[in-house]
């Protein structure tokens, strides 16, 4: 009975989202990574609404969300064989692939901010997927936060940032992954990671040589901007041991000794609500998903890293 009621509520929310999106409106939707702020990817007006609601800089391109590879093939992009293999293995999932546009590309220039490429992924969330299927068109969706804030991993985070600025938020609970997708480009049979995420270099290296482009000024325009920042100052601590970290931070409760994907952004927001001045985060090893965490933490800390308990 309860399950039937839940399905009815979610069904109604899906209908409402589809109606809004078909009418050129925007809506916040749950994804497995972080909440997205969706609009029709083929409609320049809807895209303008997304940029305005988020206060997003005009030079930071959006990811286009599709239901499957068949929908990609209708967009008139160049699809190399390596992309097909990666899509088969990792879609639906947290891998965003950057495709070159052909001359006939249907993607409005506002999405990719004038670049000759478009970033595309299939979200692994049934609500999001069902909405794309019912719309019948792809949905552009950046993270559903105000630009610069930590990405939202609950509907409440979206509400806190965008209440009054958008017509609908669908509550799909906590995001399973909690960090944005891995963004890659493909060139000369090489995989270049522009933004690390839950799909790790180790997982991708089964398919081709992998290069991590984790520099401050990366090809991925979004990684250049101030990002993931709570109001508090974030201090990234590279500590030899957990003990060294604990000794360094002293009494403060605004600290994360073992950051994990699901809770990192939520912790930053929670500490802000408690009026923290400074938040200390211990940097993880950069293997596996640690690379994605490391990437987000050093950006939140504006690339300042404090070393403790080393070189004694
Ligand atoms: O998990 C995710 O990726 C979430 C959910 C909603 O799907 N979306 C998300 O979008 O994180 P956003 O807009 O916050 O981040 C998009 C990233 C930015 O770093 C942007 O620069 C990069 O993708 N990007 C988009 N188009 C690109 C392109 N054509 N070439 C290179 N990077 C691109
Ligand atoms: Mg974002």
Coordinates of C-alpha atoms and ligand atoms in Angstrom, one line a residue:
X1 CA 0.0 0.0 0.0
X2 CA 2.7 2.4 1.0
X3 CA 4.8 1.4 -2.0
X4 CA 1.8 2.0 -4.3
X5 CA 1.3 5.5 -2.7
X6 CA 5.0 6.3 -3.1
X7 CA 4.9 5.2 -6.8
X8 CA 1.8 7.4 -7.3
X9 CA 3.6 10.4 -5.8
X10 CA 6.7 9.9 -7.8
X11 CA 4.6 9.3 -10.9
X12 CA 2.8 12.6 -10.4
X13 CA 6.1 14.4 -9.9
X14 CA 7.5 12.9 -13.1
X15 CA 4.3 14.0 -15.0
X16 CA 4.8 17.5 -13.7
X17 CA 8.5 17.6 -14.6
X18 CA 7.7 16.4 -18.1
X19 CA 5.0 19.0 -18.6
X20 CA 7.3 21.8 -17.4
X21 CA 10.2 20.6 -19.5
X22 CA 8.1 20.3 -22.7
X23 CA 6.9 23.8 -22.1
X24 CA 10.5 25.1 -22.1
X25 CA 10.7 25.4 -18.3
X26 CA 13.5 24.0 -16.0
X27 CA 13.3 21.5 -13.1
X28 CA 15.8 20.0 -10.5
X29 CA 16.0 16.2 -10.8
X30 CA 17.9 13.6 -8.8
X31 CA 20.8 11.8 -10.4
X32 CA 23.1 9.1 -8.9
X33 CA 26.0 11.6 -8.8
X34 CA 24.5 15.0 -7.7
X35 CA 21.1 16.7 -8.3
X36 CA 20.9 18.3 -11.8
X37 CA 19.0 21.4 -13.0
X38 CA 17.5 20.2 -16.2
X39 CA 16.1 21.9 -19.3
X40 CA 15.5 21.0 -23.0
X41 CA 19.0 20.7 -24.5
X42 CA 17.6 21.7 -27.9
X43 CA 16.0 24.9 -26.7
X44 CA 18.2 28.0 -26.3
X45 CA 15.6 29.7 -24.0
X46 CA 15.5 26.8 -21.6
X47 CA 19.3 26.9 -21.5
X48 CA 19.3 30.6 -20.7
X49 CA 17.0 29.9 -17.8
X50 CA 19.4 27.3 -16.4
X51 CA 22.4 29.7 -16.5
X52 CA 20.3 32.5 -14.9
X53 CA 18.9 30.4 -12.1
X54 CA 22.4 29.1 -11.1
X55 CA 24.2 32.4 -11.7
X56 CA 26.5 30.4 -13.9
X57 CA 29.4 32.0 -15.7
X58 CA 28.7 32.1 -19.5
X59 CA 31.9 30.3 -20.4
X60 CA 31.2 27.1 -18.4
X61 CA 29.5 24.5 -20.8
X62 CA 26.7 22.1 -19.7
X63 CA 26.4 18.3 -19.8
X64 CA 23.7 16.9 -22.1
X65 CA 21.8 13.9 -20.6
X66 CA 20.4 11.3 -22.9
X67 CA 18.5 8.0 -22.3
X68 CA 20.8 5.9 -24.4
X69 CA 23.4 5.8 -27.3
X70 CA 20.5 5.9 -29.8
X71 CA 19.6 9.3 -28.6
X72 CA 23.3 10.4 -29.0
X73 CA 23.3 9.2 -32.6
X74 CA 20.4 11.6 -33.4
X75 CA 22.4 14.7 -32.2
X76 CA 24.8 14.7 -35.2
X77 CA 28.1 14.3 -33.2
X78 CA 31.2 12.4 -34.1
X79 CA 31.1 9.0 -32.3
X80 CA 34.5 7.2 -32.3
X81 CA 34.5 3.4 -31.7
X82 CA 36.3 3.9 -28.3
X83 CA 33.3 6.0 -27.1
X84 CA 30.9 3.3 -28.1
X85 CA 32.9 0.7 -26.1
X86 CA 33.0 3.0 -23.0
X87 CA 29.3 3.8 -23.3
X88 CA 28.5 0.1 -23.5
X89 CA 30.5 -0.6 -20.4
X90 CA 29.8 2.5 -18.2
X91 CA 26.3 3.8 -19.2
X92 CA 24.0 4.3 -17.5
X93 CA 26.6 5.7 -15.1
X94 CA 28.9 8.5 -13.9
X95 CA 31.0 8.8 -17.1
X96 CA 30.6 12.0 -19.2
X97 CA 32.1 11.7 -22.7
X98 CA 33.0 14.8 -24.7
X99 CA 32.1 14.4 -28.4
X100 CA 33.1 16.6 -31.3
X101 CA 30.2 18.2 -33.1
X102 CA 29.7 17.7 -36.8
X103 CA 28.6 20.6 -39.0
X104 CA 25.0 19.3 -38.7
X105 CA 25.0 19.2 -34.9
X106 CA 21.7 19.9 -33.3
X107 CA 23.1 21.2 -30.1
X108 CA 22.7 25.0 -29.6
X109 CA 25.9 26.9 -29.2
X110 CA 24.8 28.2 -25.7
X111 CA 25.2 24.6 -24.3
X112 CA 28.9 24.3 -25.2
X113 CA 29.7 28.0 -24.8
X114 CA 31.0 28.2 -28.4
X115 CA 33.3 25.0 -28.1
X116 CA 33.3 22.6 -31.0
X117 CA 32.4 19.7 -28.7
X118 CA 29.5 18.6 -26.4
X119 CA 29.7 16.6 -23.1
X120 CA 27.1 13.8 -22.9
X121 CA 26.1 11.1 -20.4
X122 CA 23.3 8.7 -19.4
X123 CA 22.3 9.2 -15.7
X124 CA 21.8 6.1 -13.7
X125 CA 18.7 7.3 -11.9
X126 CA 15.3 5.8 -12.9
X127 CA 13.4 9.1 -12.2
X128 CA 15.8 11.1 -14.4
X129 CA 15.8 8.5 -17.1
X130 CA 12.1 8.2 -17.2
X131 CA 11.8 11.9 -17.6
X132 CA 14.2 12.0 -20.5
X133 CA 12.3 9.1 -22.2
X134 CA 8.9 10.8 -21.7
X135 CA 10.2 14.1 -23.0
X136 CA 11.8 12.5 -26.0
X137 CA 14.6 15.1 -26.1
X138 CA 17.9 15.3 -24.3
X139 CA 18.2 17.4 -21.1
X140 CA 21.0 19.8 -20.4
X141 CA 21.7 19.6 -16.6
X142 CA 24.5 21.2 -14.6
X143 CA 24.6 20.5 -10.9
X144 CA 21.5 22.1 -9.2
X145 CA 23.4 24.5 -6.9
X146 CA 24.2 28.2 -7.1
X147 CA 27.4 28.5 -9.0
X148 CA 30.4 28.1 -6.7
X149 CA 28.6 26.3 -3.9
X150 CA 29.2 22.7 -3.1
X151 CA 27.1 20.5 -5.4
X152 CA 23.7 19.3 -4.0
X153 CA 23.4 15.7 -2.9
X154 CA 19.9 16.0 -1.3
X155 CA 16.7 17.8 -2.4
X156 CA 17.1 20.1 0.6
X157 CA 20.5 21.3 -0.6
X158 CA 18.8 22.3 -3.9
X159 CA 16.0 24.0 -2.0
X160 CA 18.5 26.0 0.1
X161 CA 20.2 27.3 -3.0
X162 CA 17.4 27.7 -5.6
X163 CA 14.1 28.1 -3.7
X164 CA 12.2 30.8 -5.5
X165 CA 14.4 30.6 -8.6
X166 CA 13.0 27.4 -10.2
X167 CA 9.5 25.9 -10.5
X168 CA 10.1 22.3 -9.4
X169 CA 12.5 20.1 -7.3
X170 CA 11.9 16.4 -7.4
X171 CA 13.0 14.7 -4.2
X172 CA 14.8 11.4 -5.0
X173 CA 16.5 11.1 -1.6
X174 CA 20.3 11.1 -1.1
X175 CA 22.4 10.7 -4.2
X176 CA 24.1 7.3 -4.2
X177 CA 27.5 8.6 -5.4
X178 CA 27.6 12.2 -4.1
X179 CA 30.3 13.5 -6.5
X180 CA 29.9 14.7 -10.1
X181 CA 30.6 12.4 -13.0
X182 CA 34.0 11.7 -14.5
X183 CA 34.4 13.9 -17.6
X184 CA 36.7 12.6 -20.4
X185 CA 37.8 13.5 -23.9
X186 CA 39.0 11.0 -26.5
X187 CA 41.8 11.7 -28.9
X188 CA 44.2 9.5 -30.8
X189 CA 42.8 6.5 -28.9
X190 CA 43.7 8.0 -25.6
X191 CA 41.4 8.8 -22.7
X192 CA 42.0 12.2 -21.1
X193 CA 40.3 12.8 -17.7
X194 CA 39.2 16.4 -17.4
X195 CA 37.3 15.9 -14.1
X196 CA 37.8 12.8 -12.0
X197 CA 34.8 11.0 -10.6
X198 CA 33.4 7.6 -9.6
X199 CA 34.6 6.0 -12.8
X200 CA 38.3 5.9 -12.0
X201 CA 41.5 6.0 -14.2
X202 CA 42.0 2.4 -13.1
X203 CA 38.6 1.4 -14.5
X204 CA 39.1 3.3 -17.8
X205 CA 42.6 2.0 -18.4
X206 CA 41.2 -1.4 -19.4
X207 CA 40.1 0.3 -22.6
X208 CA 42.9 2.7 -23.6
X209 CA 45.8 4.7 -22.2
X210 CA 44.6 7.2 -19.6
X211 CA 46.0 10.7 -19.0
X212 CA 44.8 12.7 -16.0
X213 CA 44.5 16.4 -16.8
X214 CA 44.1 17.5 -13.3
X215 CA 45.8 20.9 -13.6
X216 CA 44.4 24.1 -12.3
X217 CA 43.8 25.4 -15.7
X218 CA 42.4 22.4 -17.4
X219 CA 40.6 22.0 -20.7
X220 CA 37.4 21.5 -18.8
X221 CA 36.3 25.1 -18.5
X222 CA 34.3 24.4 -15.3
X223 CA 37.3 23.3 -13.3
X224 CA 38.8 26.8 -13.7
X225 CA 36.1 28.5 -11.7
X226 CA 35.9 28.8 -7.9
X227 CA 34.2 25.6 -7.0
X228 CA 32.7 23.5 -4.2
X229 CA 33.2 26.3 -1.8
X230 CA 31.3 26.6 1.4
X231 CA 31.2 30.0 3.2
X232 CA 33.9 28.8 5.6
X233 CA 37.5 28.7 4.7
X234 CA 38.6 25.2 3.8
X235 CA 42.0 23.9 4.8
X236 CA 43.3 20.9 3.0
X237 CA 45.6 18.9 5.2
X238 CA 48.1 16.4 3.9
X239 CA 48.8 14.4 7.0
X240 CA 51.2 11.5 7.4
X241 CA 48.7 9.7 9.7
X242 CA 45.2 10.2 11.1
X243 CA 46.9 10.9 14.5
X244 CA 49.0 13.7 12.9
X245 CA 45.8 15.1 11.5
X246 CA 44.0 14.9 14.9
X247 CA 47.0 16.5 16.7
X248 CA 47.0 19.4 14.1
X249 CA 43.3 20.3 14.2
X250 CA 43.0 20.2 18.0
X251 CA 39.5 20.7 19.5
X252 CA 37.6 21.9 16.4
X253 CA 34.5 19.9 15.4
X254 CA 34.6 21.3 11.9
X255 CA 36.9 18.6 10.5
X256 CA 36.7 15.6 8.2
X257 CA 39.3 13.0 9.0
X258 CA 38.2 10.4 6.4
X259 CA 36.4 12.1 3.6
X260 CA 34.1 9.9 1.5
X261 CA 32.2 10.6 -1.7
X262 CA 28.6 10.3 -0.3
X263 CA 29.0 12.8 2.5
X264 CA 31.8 15.3 1.5
X265 CA 29.5 18.0 0.0
X266 CA 26.8 17.5 2.7
X267 CA 29.5 17.9 5.4
X268 CA 30.6 21.2 3.9
X269 CA 27.0 22.5 3.9
X270 CA 26.3 21.2 7.4
X271 CA 29.4 23.0 8.8
X272 CA 28.3 26.2 7.1
X273 CA 24.9 26.0 8.8
X274 CA 26.8 25.7 12.1
X275 CA 28.7 28.9 11.2
X276 CA 32.1 27.3 11.0
X277 CA 34.9 29.8 10.2
X278 CA 37.4 27.1 9.1
X279 CA 36.8 23.5 7.9
X280 CA 39.8 21.1 8.0
X281 CA 39.8 18.2 5.6
X282 CA 42.4 15.4 5.5
X283 CA 43.4 14.7 1.9
X284 CA 43.0 11.1 0.8
X285 CA 45.4 9.0 -1.3
X286 CA 44.9 9.7 -5.0
X287 CA 44.3 6.1 -6.0
X288 CA 40.8 4.9 -7.1
X289 CA 38.0 7.2 -6.1
X290 CA 40.4 9.1 -3.9
X291 CA 41.5 11.1 -6.9
X292 CA 38.0 12.6 -7.3
X293 CA 37.8 13.5 -3.6
X294 CA 41.3 15.0 -3.7
X295 CA 40.3 17.1 -6.7
X296 CA 37.2 18.5 -5.1
X297 CA 38.9 19.2 -1.7
X298 CA 41.9 21.1 -3.1
X299 CA 39.5 23.2 -5.2
X300 CA 37.4 24.0 -2.2
X301 CA 40.6 24.9 -0.4
X302 CA 41.7 27.1 -3.4
X303 CA 44.7 24.9 -3.9
X304 CA 46.4 25.7 -0.5
X305 CA 47.6 22.5 1.1
X306 CA 49.1 22.2 4.6
X307 CA 51.6 19.4 5.3
X308 CA 51.7 17.9 8.8
X309 CA 53.7 15.2 10.5
X310 CA 56.1 14.8 7.5
X311 CA 59.9 15.1 7.0
X312 CA 60.7 14.6 10.7
Ligands
LIG1 O1 27.4 14.2 -12.4 C1 27.3 15.2 -13.1 O2 28.1 15.3 -14.1 C2 26.2 16.2 -12.8 C3 24.9 15.5 -13.0 C4 23.7 16.5 -12.9 O3 24.8 14.9 -14.2 N1 26.4 17.4 -13.7 C5 27.4 18.2 -13.5 O4 27.4 19.3 -14.4 O5 28.3 18.1 -12.7 P1 28.3 20.6 -14.2 O6 27.7 21.6 -15.2 O7 28.3 21.0 -12.8 O8 29.7 20.2 -14.7 C6 29.9 20.0 -16.0 C7 31.4 19.8 -16.3 C8 32.1 21.1 -16.1 O9 33.4 20.9 -15.5 C9 32.3 21.5 -17.6 O10 33.4 22.4 -17.8 C10 32.5 20.2 -18.3 O11 31.6 19.3 -17.6 N2 32.1 20.3 -19.7 C11 30.9 20.4 -20.3 N3 31.0 20.5 -21.6 C12 32.3 20.3 -21.9 C13 33.0 20.3 -23.2 N4 32.4 20.4 -24.3 N5 34.4 20.1 -23.1 C14 35.0 20.0 -21.9 N6 34.4 20.0 -20.7 C15 33.0 20.2 -20.7
LIG2 MG1 28.7 22.0 -11.0

